[in-house]
PDB file of C-alpha atoms in Angstrom:
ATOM      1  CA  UNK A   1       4.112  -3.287 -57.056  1.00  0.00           C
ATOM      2  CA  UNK A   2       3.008   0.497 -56.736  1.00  0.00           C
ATOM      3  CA  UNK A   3       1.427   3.264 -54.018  1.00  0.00           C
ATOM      4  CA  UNK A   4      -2.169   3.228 -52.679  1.00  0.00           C
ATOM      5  CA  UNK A   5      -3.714   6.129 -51.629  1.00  0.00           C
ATOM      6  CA  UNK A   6      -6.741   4.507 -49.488  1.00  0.00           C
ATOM      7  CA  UNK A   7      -9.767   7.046 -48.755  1.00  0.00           C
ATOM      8  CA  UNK A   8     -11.855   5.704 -46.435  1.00  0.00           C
ATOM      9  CA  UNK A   9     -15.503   6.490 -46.211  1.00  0.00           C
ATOM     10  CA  UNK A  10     -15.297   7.449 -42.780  1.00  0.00           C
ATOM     11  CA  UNK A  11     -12.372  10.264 -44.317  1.00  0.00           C
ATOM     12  CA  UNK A  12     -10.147   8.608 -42.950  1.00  0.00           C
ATOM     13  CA  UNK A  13      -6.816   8.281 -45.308  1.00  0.00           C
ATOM     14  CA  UNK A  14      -3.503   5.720 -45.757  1.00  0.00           C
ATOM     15  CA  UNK A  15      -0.515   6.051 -48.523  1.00  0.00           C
ATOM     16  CA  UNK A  16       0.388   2.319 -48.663  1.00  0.00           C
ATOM     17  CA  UNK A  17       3.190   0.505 -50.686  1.00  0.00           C
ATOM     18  CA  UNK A  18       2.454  -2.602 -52.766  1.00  0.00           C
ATOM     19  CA  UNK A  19       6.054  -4.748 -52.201  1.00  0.00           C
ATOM     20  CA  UNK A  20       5.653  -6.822 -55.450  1.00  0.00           C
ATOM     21  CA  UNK A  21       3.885 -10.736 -54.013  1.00  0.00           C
ATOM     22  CA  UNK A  22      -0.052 -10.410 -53.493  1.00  0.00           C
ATOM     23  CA  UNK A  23      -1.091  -9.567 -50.310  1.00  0.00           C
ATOM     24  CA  UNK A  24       2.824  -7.907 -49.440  1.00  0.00           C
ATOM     25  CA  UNK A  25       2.114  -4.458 -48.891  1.00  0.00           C
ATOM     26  CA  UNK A  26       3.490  -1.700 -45.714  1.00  0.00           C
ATOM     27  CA  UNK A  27       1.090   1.378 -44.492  1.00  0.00           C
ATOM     28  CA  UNK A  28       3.882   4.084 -45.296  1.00  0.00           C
ATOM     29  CA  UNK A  29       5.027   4.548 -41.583  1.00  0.00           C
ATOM     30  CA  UNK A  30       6.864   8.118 -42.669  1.00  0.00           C
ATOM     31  CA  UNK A  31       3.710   9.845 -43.545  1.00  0.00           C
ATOM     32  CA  UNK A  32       2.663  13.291 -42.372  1.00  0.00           C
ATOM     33  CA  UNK A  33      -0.033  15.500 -41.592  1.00  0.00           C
ATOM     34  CA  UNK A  34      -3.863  14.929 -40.489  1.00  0.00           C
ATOM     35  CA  UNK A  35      -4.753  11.517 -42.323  1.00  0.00           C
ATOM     36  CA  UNK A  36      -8.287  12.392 -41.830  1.00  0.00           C
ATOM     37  CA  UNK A  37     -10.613  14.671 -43.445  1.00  0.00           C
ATOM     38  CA  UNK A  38     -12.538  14.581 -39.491  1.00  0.00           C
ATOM     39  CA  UNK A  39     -16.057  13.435 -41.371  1.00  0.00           C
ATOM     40  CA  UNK A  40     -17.281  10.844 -43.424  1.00  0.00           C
ATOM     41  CA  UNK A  41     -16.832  11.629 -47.013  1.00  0.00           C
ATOM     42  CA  UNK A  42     -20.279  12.483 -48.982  1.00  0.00           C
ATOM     43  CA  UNK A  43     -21.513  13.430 -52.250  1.00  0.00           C
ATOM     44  CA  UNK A  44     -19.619  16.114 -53.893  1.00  0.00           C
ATOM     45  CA  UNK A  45     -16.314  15.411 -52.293  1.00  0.00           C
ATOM     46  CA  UNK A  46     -13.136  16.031 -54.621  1.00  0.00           C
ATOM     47  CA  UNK A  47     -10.345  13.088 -53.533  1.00  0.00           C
ATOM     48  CA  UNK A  48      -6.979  13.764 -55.745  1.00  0.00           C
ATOM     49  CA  UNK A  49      -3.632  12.185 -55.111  1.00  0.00           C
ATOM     50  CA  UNK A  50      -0.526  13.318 -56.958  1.00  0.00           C
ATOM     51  CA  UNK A  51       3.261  12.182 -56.745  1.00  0.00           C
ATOM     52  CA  UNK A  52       5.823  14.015 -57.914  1.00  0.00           C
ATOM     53  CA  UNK A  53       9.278  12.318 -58.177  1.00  0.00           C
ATOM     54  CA  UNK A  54       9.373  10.466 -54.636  1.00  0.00           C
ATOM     55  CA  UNK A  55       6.950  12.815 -53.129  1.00  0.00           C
ATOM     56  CA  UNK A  56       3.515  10.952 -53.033  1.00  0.00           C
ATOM     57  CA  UNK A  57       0.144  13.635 -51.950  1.00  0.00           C
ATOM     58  CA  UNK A  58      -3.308  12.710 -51.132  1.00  0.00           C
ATOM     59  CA  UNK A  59      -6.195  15.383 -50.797  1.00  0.00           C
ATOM     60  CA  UNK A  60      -9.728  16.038 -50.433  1.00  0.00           C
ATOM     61  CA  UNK A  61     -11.201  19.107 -51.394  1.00  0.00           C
ATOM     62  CA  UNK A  62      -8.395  20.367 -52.453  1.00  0.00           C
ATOM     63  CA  UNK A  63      -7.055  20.262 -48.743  1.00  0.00           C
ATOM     64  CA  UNK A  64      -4.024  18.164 -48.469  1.00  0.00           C
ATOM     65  CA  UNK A  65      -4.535  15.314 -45.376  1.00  0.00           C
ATOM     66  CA  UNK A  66      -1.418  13.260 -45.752  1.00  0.00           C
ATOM     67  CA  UNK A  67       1.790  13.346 -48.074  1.00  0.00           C
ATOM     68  CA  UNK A  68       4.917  11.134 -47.818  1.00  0.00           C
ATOM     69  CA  UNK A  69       8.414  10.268 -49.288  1.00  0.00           C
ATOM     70  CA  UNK A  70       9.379   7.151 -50.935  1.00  0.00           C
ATOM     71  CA  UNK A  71      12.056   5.940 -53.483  1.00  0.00           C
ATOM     72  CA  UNK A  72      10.927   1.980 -53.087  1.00  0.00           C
ATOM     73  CA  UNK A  73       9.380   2.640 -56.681  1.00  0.00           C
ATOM     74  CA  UNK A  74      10.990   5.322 -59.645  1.00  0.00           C
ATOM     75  CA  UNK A  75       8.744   3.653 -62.655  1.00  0.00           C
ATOM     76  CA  UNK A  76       5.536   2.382 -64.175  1.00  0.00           C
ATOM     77  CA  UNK A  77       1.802   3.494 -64.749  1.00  0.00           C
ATOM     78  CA  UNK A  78      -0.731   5.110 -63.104  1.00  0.00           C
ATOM     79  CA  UNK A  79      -3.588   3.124 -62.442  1.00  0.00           C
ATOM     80  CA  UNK A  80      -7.257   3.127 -60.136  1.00  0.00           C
ATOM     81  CA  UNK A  81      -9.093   0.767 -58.477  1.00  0.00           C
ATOM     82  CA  UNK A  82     -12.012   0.271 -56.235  1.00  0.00           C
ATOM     83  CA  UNK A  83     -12.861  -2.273 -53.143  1.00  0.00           C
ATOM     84  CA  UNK A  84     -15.628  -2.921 -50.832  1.00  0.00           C
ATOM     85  CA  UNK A  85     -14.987  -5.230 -47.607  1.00  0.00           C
ATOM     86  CA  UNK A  86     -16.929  -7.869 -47.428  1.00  0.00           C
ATOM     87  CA  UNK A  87     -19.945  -6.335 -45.707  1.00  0.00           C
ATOM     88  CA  UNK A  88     -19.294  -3.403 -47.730  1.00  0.00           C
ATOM     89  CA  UNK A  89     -22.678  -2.511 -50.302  1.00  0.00           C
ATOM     90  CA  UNK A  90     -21.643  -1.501 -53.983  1.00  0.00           C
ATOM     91  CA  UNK A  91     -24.288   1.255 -54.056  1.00  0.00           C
ATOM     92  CA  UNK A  92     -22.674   3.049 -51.434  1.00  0.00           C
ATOM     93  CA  UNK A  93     -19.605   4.123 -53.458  1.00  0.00           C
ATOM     94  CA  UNK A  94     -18.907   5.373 -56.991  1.00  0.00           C
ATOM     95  CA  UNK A  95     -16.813   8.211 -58.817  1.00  0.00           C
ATOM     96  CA  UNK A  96     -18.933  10.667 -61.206  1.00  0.00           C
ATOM     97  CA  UNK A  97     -15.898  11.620 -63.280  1.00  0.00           C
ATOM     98  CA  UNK A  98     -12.099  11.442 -62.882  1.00  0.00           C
ATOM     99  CA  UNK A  99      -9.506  12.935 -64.312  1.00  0.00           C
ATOM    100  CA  UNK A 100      -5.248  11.451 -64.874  1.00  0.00           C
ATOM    101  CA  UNK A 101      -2.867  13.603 -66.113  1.00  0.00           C
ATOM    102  CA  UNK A 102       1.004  13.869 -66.531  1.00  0.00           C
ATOM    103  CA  UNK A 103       3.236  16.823 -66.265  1.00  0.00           C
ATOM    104  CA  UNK A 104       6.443  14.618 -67.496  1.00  0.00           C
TER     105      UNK A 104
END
């Protein structure tokens, strides 16, 4: 159970909800503002998400695209993970540094 922030390669972004059984999860339907960056993402891009209390953020060069308000979940750890489809290439992807912090 948790939040997904999904950036898309094509810039492109969701804020998801993970409902607890595998494969159970809801594209937050509340969301607001552009959900796309209006390119594909490239080298050099900065991709942050935050959430504060309920409030959950997601941004790309420092330029929020989406944000969104949710209460399903008040606890747990942050965490980061990575997926390709299936015709997806691994080289085509990767993070040069990252950075988790919390202001609690």
């Amino acid at each position: 159970q948790g939040y997904e922030c999904l950036f898309h390669f094509n810039g492109q972004v969701q804020l998801m909800r993970w409902n607890g059984p595998f494969g159970d999860f809801t594209e937050m339907p509340n969301a607001t503002g552009r959900k796309s960056a209006g390119r594909a993402l490239v080298t050099g891009d900065v991709i942050k998400a935050t959430i504060d209390g309920n409030t959950i953020i997601a941004y790309l060069n420092g330029v929020e695209l989406v944000r969104v308000t949710d209460s399903m979940w008040t606890s747990g750890q942050p965490g980061i993970g990575f997926f390709k489809r299936t015709t997806g290439v691994n080289g085509a992807f990767a993070v040069t540094s990252y950075t988790a912090a919390s202001f609690v």
